[in-house]
Short mmCIF file of C-alpha atoms and ligand atoms in Angstrom, two decimals:
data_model
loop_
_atom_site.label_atom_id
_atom_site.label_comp_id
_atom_site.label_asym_id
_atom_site.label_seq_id
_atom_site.Cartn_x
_atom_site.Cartn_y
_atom_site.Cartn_z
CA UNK J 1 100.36 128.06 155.21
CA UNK J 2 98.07 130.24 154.09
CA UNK J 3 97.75 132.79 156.29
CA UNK J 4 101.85 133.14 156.05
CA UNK J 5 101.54 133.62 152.16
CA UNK J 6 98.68 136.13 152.75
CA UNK J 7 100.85 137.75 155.10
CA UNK J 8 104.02 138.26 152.70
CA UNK J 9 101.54 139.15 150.26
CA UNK J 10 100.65 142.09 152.53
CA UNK J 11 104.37 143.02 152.55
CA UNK J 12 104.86 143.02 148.90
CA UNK J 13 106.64 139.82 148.61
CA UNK J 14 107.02 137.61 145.48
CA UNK J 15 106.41 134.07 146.38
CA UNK J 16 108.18 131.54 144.31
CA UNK J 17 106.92 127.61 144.92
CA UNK J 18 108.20 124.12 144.05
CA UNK J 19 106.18 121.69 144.67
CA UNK J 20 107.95 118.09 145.52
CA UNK J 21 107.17 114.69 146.81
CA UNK J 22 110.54 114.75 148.68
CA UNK J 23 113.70 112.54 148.86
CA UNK J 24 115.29 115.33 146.93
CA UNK J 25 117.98 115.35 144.78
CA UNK J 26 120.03 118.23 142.16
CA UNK J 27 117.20 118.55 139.92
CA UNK J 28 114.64 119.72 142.39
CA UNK J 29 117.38 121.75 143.89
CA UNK J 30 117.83 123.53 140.49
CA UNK J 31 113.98 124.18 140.14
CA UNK J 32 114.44 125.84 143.69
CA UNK J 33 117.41 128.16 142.03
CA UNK J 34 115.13 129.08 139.35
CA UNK J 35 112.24 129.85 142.10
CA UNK J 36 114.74 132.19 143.40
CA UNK J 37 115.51 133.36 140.13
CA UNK J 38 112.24 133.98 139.78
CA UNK J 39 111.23 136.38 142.85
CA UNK J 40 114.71 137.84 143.85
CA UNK J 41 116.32 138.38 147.07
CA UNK J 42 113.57 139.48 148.33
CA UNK J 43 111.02 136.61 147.59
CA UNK J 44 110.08 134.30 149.29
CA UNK J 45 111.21 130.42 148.26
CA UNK J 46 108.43 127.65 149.35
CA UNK J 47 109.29 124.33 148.79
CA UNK J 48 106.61 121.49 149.34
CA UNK J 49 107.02 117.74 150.73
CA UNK J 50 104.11 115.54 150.16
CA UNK J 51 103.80 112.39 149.03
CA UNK J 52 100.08 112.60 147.24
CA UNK J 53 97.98 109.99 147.53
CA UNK J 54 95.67 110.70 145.33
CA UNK J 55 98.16 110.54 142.09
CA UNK J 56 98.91 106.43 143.06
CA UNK J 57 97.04 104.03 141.46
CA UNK J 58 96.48 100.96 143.68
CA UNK J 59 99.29 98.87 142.37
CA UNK J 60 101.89 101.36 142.76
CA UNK J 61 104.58 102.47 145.14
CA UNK J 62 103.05 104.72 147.16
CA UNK J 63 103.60 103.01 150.66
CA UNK J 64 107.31 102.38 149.62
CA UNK J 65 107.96 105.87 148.22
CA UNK J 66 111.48 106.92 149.23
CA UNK J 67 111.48 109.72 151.98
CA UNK J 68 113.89 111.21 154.54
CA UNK J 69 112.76 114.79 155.48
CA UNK J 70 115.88 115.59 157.94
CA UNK J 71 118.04 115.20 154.93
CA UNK J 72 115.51 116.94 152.55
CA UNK J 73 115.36 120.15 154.96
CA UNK J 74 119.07 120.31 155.18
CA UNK J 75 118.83 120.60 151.56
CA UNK J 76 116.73 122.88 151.56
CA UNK J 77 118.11 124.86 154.05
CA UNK J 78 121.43 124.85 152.47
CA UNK J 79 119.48 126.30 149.29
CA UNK J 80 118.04 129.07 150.38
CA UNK J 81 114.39 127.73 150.50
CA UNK J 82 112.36 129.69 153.02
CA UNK J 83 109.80 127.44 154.03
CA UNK J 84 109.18 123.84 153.32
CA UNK J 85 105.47 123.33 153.48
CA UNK J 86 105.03 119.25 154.74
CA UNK J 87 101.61 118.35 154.83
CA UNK J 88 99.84 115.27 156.45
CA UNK J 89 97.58 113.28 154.35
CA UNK J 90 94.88 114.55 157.14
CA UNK J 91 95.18 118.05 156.35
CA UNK J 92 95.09 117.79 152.87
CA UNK J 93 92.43 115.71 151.88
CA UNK J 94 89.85 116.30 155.76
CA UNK J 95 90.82 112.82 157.15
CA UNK J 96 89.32 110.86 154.84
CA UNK J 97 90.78 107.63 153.63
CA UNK J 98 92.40 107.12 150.07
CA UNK J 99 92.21 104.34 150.76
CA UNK J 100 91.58 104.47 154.70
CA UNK J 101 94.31 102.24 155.18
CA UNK J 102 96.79 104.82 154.82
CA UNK J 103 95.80 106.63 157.45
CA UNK J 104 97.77 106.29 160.63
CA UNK J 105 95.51 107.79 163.59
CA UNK J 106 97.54 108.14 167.07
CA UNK J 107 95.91 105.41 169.51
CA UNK J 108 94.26 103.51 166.54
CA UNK J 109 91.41 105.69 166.08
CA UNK J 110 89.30 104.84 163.34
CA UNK J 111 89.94 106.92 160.04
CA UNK J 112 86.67 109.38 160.07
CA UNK J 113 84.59 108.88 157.33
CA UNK J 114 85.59 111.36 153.94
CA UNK J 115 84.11 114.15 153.31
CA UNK J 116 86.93 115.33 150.15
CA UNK J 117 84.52 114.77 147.20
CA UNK J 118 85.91 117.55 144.71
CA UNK J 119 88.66 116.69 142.14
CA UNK J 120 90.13 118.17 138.78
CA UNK J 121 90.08 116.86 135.85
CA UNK J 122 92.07 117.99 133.00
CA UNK J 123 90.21 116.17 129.64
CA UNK J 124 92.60 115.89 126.79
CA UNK J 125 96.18 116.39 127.42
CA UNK J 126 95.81 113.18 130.01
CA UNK J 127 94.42 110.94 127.66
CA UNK J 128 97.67 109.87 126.31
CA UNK J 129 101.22 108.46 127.37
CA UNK J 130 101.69 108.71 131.61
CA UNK J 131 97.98 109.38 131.07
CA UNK J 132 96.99 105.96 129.31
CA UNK J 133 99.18 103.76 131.24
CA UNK J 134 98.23 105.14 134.91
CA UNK J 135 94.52 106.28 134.61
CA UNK J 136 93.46 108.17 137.23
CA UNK J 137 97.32 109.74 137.89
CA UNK J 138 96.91 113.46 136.19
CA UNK J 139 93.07 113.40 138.07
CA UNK J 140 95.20 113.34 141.89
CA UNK J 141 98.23 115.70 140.06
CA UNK J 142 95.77 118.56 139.09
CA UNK J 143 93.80 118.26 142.58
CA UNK J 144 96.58 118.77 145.07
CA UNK J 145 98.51 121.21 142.55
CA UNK J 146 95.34 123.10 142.55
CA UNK J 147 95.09 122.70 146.20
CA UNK J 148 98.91 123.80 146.89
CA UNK J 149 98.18 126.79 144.75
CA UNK J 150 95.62 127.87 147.13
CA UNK J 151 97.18 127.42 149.94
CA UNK J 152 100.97 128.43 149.23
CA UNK J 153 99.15 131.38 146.84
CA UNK J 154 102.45 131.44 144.45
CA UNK J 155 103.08 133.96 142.15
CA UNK J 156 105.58 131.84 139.93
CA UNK J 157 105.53 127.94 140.15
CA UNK J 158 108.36 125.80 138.95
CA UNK J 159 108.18 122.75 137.28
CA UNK J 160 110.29 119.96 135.49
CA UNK J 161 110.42 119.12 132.04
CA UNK J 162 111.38 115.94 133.22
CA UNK J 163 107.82 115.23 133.81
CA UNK J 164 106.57 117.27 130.01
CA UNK J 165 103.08 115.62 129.97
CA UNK J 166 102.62 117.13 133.72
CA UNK J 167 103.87 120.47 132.91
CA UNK J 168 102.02 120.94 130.45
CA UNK J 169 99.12 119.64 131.85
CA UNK J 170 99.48 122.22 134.75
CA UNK J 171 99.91 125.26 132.39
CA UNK J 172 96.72 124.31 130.57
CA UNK J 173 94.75 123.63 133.99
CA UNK J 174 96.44 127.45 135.60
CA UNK J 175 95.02 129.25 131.85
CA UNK J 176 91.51 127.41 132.21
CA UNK J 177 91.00 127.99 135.60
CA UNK J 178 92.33 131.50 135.78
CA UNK J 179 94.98 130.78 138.79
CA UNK J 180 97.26 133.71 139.12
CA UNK J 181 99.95 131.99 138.51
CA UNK J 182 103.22 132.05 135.95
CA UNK J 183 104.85 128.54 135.68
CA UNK J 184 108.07 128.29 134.51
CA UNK J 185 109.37 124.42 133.05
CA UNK J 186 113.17 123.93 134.01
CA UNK J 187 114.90 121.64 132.30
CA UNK J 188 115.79 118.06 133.16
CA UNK J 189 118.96 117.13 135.43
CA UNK J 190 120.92 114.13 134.56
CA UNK J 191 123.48 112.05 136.14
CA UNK J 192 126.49 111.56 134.26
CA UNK J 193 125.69 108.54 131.93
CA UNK J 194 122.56 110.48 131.20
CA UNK J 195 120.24 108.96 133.24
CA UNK J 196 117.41 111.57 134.57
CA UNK J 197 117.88 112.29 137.88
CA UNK J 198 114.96 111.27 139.93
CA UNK J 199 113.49 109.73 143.28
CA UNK J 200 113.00 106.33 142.01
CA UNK J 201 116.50 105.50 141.08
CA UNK J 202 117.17 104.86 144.55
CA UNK J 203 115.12 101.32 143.46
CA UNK J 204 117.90 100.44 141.42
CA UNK J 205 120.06 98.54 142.79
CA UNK J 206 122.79 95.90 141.70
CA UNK J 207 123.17 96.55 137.95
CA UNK J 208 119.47 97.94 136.89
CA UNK J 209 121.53 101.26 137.90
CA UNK J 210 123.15 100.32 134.44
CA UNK J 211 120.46 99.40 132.59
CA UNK J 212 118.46 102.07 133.62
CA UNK J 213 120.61 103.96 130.62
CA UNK J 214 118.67 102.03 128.44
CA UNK J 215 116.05 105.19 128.30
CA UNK J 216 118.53 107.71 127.25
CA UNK J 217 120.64 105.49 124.65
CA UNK J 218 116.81 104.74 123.17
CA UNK J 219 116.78 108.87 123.02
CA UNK J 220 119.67 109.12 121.75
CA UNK J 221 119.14 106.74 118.66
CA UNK J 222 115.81 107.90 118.30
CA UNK J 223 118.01 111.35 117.94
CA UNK J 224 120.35 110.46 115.37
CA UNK J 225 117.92 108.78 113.39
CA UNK J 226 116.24 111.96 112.89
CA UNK J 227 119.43 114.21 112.16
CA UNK J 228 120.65 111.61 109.20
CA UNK J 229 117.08 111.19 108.10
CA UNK J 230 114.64 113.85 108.48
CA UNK J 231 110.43 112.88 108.39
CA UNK J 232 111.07 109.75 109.43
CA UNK J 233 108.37 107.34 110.41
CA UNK J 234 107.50 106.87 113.62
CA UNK J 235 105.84 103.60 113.91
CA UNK J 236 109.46 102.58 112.87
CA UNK J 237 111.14 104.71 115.13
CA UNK J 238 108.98 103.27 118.02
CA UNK J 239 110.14 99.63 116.75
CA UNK J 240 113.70 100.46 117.15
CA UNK J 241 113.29 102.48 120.17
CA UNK J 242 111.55 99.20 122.27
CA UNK J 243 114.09 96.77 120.56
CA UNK J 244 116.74 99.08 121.79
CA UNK J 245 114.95 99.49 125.38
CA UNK J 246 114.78 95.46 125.82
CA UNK J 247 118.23 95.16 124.83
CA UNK J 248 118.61 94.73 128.66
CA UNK J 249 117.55 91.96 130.28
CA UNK J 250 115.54 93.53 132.88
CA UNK J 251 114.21 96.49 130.77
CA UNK J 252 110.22 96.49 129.48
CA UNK J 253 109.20 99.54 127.68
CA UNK J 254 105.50 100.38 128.43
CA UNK J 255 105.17 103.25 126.07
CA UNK J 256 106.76 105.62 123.41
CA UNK J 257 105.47 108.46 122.07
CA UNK J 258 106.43 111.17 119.20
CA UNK J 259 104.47 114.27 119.59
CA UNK J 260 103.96 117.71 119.51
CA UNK J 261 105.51 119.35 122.34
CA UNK J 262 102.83 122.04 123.25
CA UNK J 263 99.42 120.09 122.35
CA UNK J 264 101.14 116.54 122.77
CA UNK J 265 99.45 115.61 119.79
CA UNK J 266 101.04 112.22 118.32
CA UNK J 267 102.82 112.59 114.68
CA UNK J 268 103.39 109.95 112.16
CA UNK J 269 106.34 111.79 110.83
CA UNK J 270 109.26 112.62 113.40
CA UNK J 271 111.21 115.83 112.37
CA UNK J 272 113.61 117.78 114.43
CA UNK J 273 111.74 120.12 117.23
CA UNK J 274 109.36 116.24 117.72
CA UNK J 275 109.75 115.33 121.08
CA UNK J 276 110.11 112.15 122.56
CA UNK J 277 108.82 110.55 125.99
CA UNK J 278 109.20 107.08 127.15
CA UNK J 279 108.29 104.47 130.06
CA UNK J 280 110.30 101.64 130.70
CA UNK J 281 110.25 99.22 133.61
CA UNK J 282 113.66 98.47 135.10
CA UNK J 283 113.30 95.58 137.17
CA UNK J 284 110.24 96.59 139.26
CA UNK J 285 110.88 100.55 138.52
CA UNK J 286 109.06 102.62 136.30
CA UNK J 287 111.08 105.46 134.88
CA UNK J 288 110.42 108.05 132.49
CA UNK J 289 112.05 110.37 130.05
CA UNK J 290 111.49 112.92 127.18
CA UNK J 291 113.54 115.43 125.20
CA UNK J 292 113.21 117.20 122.05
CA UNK J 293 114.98 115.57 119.08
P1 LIG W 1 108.74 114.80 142.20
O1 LIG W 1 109.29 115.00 143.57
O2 LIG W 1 109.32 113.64 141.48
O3 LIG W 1 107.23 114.85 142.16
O4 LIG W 1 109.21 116.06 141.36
C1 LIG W 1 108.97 117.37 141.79
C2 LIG W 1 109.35 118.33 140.68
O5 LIG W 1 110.72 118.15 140.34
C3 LIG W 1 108.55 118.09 139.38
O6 LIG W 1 108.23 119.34 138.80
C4 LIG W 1 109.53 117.31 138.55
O7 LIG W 1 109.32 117.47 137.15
C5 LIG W 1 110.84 117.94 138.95
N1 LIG W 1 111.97 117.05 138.67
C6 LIG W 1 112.07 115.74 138.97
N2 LIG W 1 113.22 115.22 138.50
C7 LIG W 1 113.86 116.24 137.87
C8 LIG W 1 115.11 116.34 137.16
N3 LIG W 1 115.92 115.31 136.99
N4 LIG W 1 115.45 117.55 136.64
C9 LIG W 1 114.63 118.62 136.79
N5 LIG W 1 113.45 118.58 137.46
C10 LIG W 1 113.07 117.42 137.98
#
């Protein structure tokens, strides 16, 4: 991979880079329009499939993760991507074993012992929200973002505001670090009844598809609270919003947050321009959200 981007380097080309954990769907596809956007004709479009390890706490779905990569590269295809970059877990962190059970060797060879020791660690943006409630999640995020930055050498990333704590996370990592880098943060895609598109909601089956709407009616109160009554208190807001959340029966909030939407700082007061990000368990799911109010 990187000896390709090196290459169109050589030649003068832009290259424009999404990076995914697959079973896409139209929001990634729009990031890759902006990608294009982005570099031109005559850019190159990478698109990356991996499902990081690293970013999965123990107790989380990372052996169950959805996937189909036929379907993905027809999708991509049909997009204009140029390449999709699909790394093996072997590759991209030198056979070692997060943890070693993961690690499918042909003819049951023995995982080899690690020898990936190096991580990044952003220190204040991940303290709060997807940072609190999944510890070491932003530590495996910035590590292979860092690591598909040096090997797919981007000039423009694209992210989602989808994920807001992750974007910005990324943007502060790129200015400390000095990648050469621009990211750009495209907005969120929904699905009709305003539920963000994403990967997981092929968990929700039966009717958690409907309850799953539970996130963007809490946003929406939460919205016109603040339009009919500016400053208002958000310890108050955050009562209503989990009230409204566990209207359904299935539905647990695990956190929401009113903050600044460049430092992420929490505010006690939530004025138009606050944004808003929330977790809520749907059955077994976790699914987030944000928007500005
Ligand atoms: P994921 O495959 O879930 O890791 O997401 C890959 C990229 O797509 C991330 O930058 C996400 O923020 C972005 N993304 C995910 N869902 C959406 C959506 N509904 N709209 C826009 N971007 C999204």
């Amino acid at each position: 991979m990187q000896k390709l981007a090196r290459r169109w380097k050589r030649a003068g080309k832009s290259i424009g880079f999404v990076p995914t954990m697959g079973y896409l769907h139209a929001g990634h596809l729009s990031l890759v329009q902006r990608a294009r956007r982005a570099v031109g004709k005559s850019g190159i479009v990478v698109v990356s499939i991996y499902v990081n390890p690293t970013q999965f706490g123990p107790k989380e779905d990372f052996s169950k993760y959805p996937h189909d990569l036929k379907r993905d590269l027809k999708l991509c295809r049909a997009a204009g991507v140029d390449v999709v970059f699909t790394p093996g877990d072997k590759e991209m962190y030198s056979g070692m074993g997060v943890p070693p059970v993961r690690f499918k060797f042909a003819g049951g060879t023995p995982a080899p012992l690690t020898q990936f020791s190096t991580y990044i660690v952003e220190e204040k943006l991940s303290q709060t929200m997807e940072g609190a409630s999944r510890p070491t999640h932003f530590r495996g995020v910035t590590t292979v973002v860092a690591k598909l930055f040096n090997l797919v050498l981007p000039d423009v990333a694209v992210f989602g505001a989808k994920d807001w704590q992750q974007a910005a996370i990324i943007k502060r990592m790129v200015a400390d670090l000095n990648f050469p880098v621009r990211i750009i943060v495209a907005p969120t895609l929904r699905e009709r009844d305003g539920l963000a598109m994403s990967s997981r909601n092929k968990y929700l089956v039966g009717n958690l598809r409907r309850q799953a709407t539970a996130l963007w009616c809490a946003i929406q109160m939460a919205r016109a609270t603040v339009k009919k009554s500016n400053a208002f208190p958000a310890a108050k807001l955050k009562t209503a919003v989990k009230k409204l959340a566990e209207c359904e029966p299935d539905a647990k909030l695990d956190y929401v947050e009113f903050f600044e939407p460049d430092t992420l700082r929490p505010v006690s007061k939530v004025t138009r321009g606050t944004h808003v990000a929330l977790a809520v368990f749907v059955g077994r799911t976790r699914l987030i959200d944000n928007t500005k109010l």
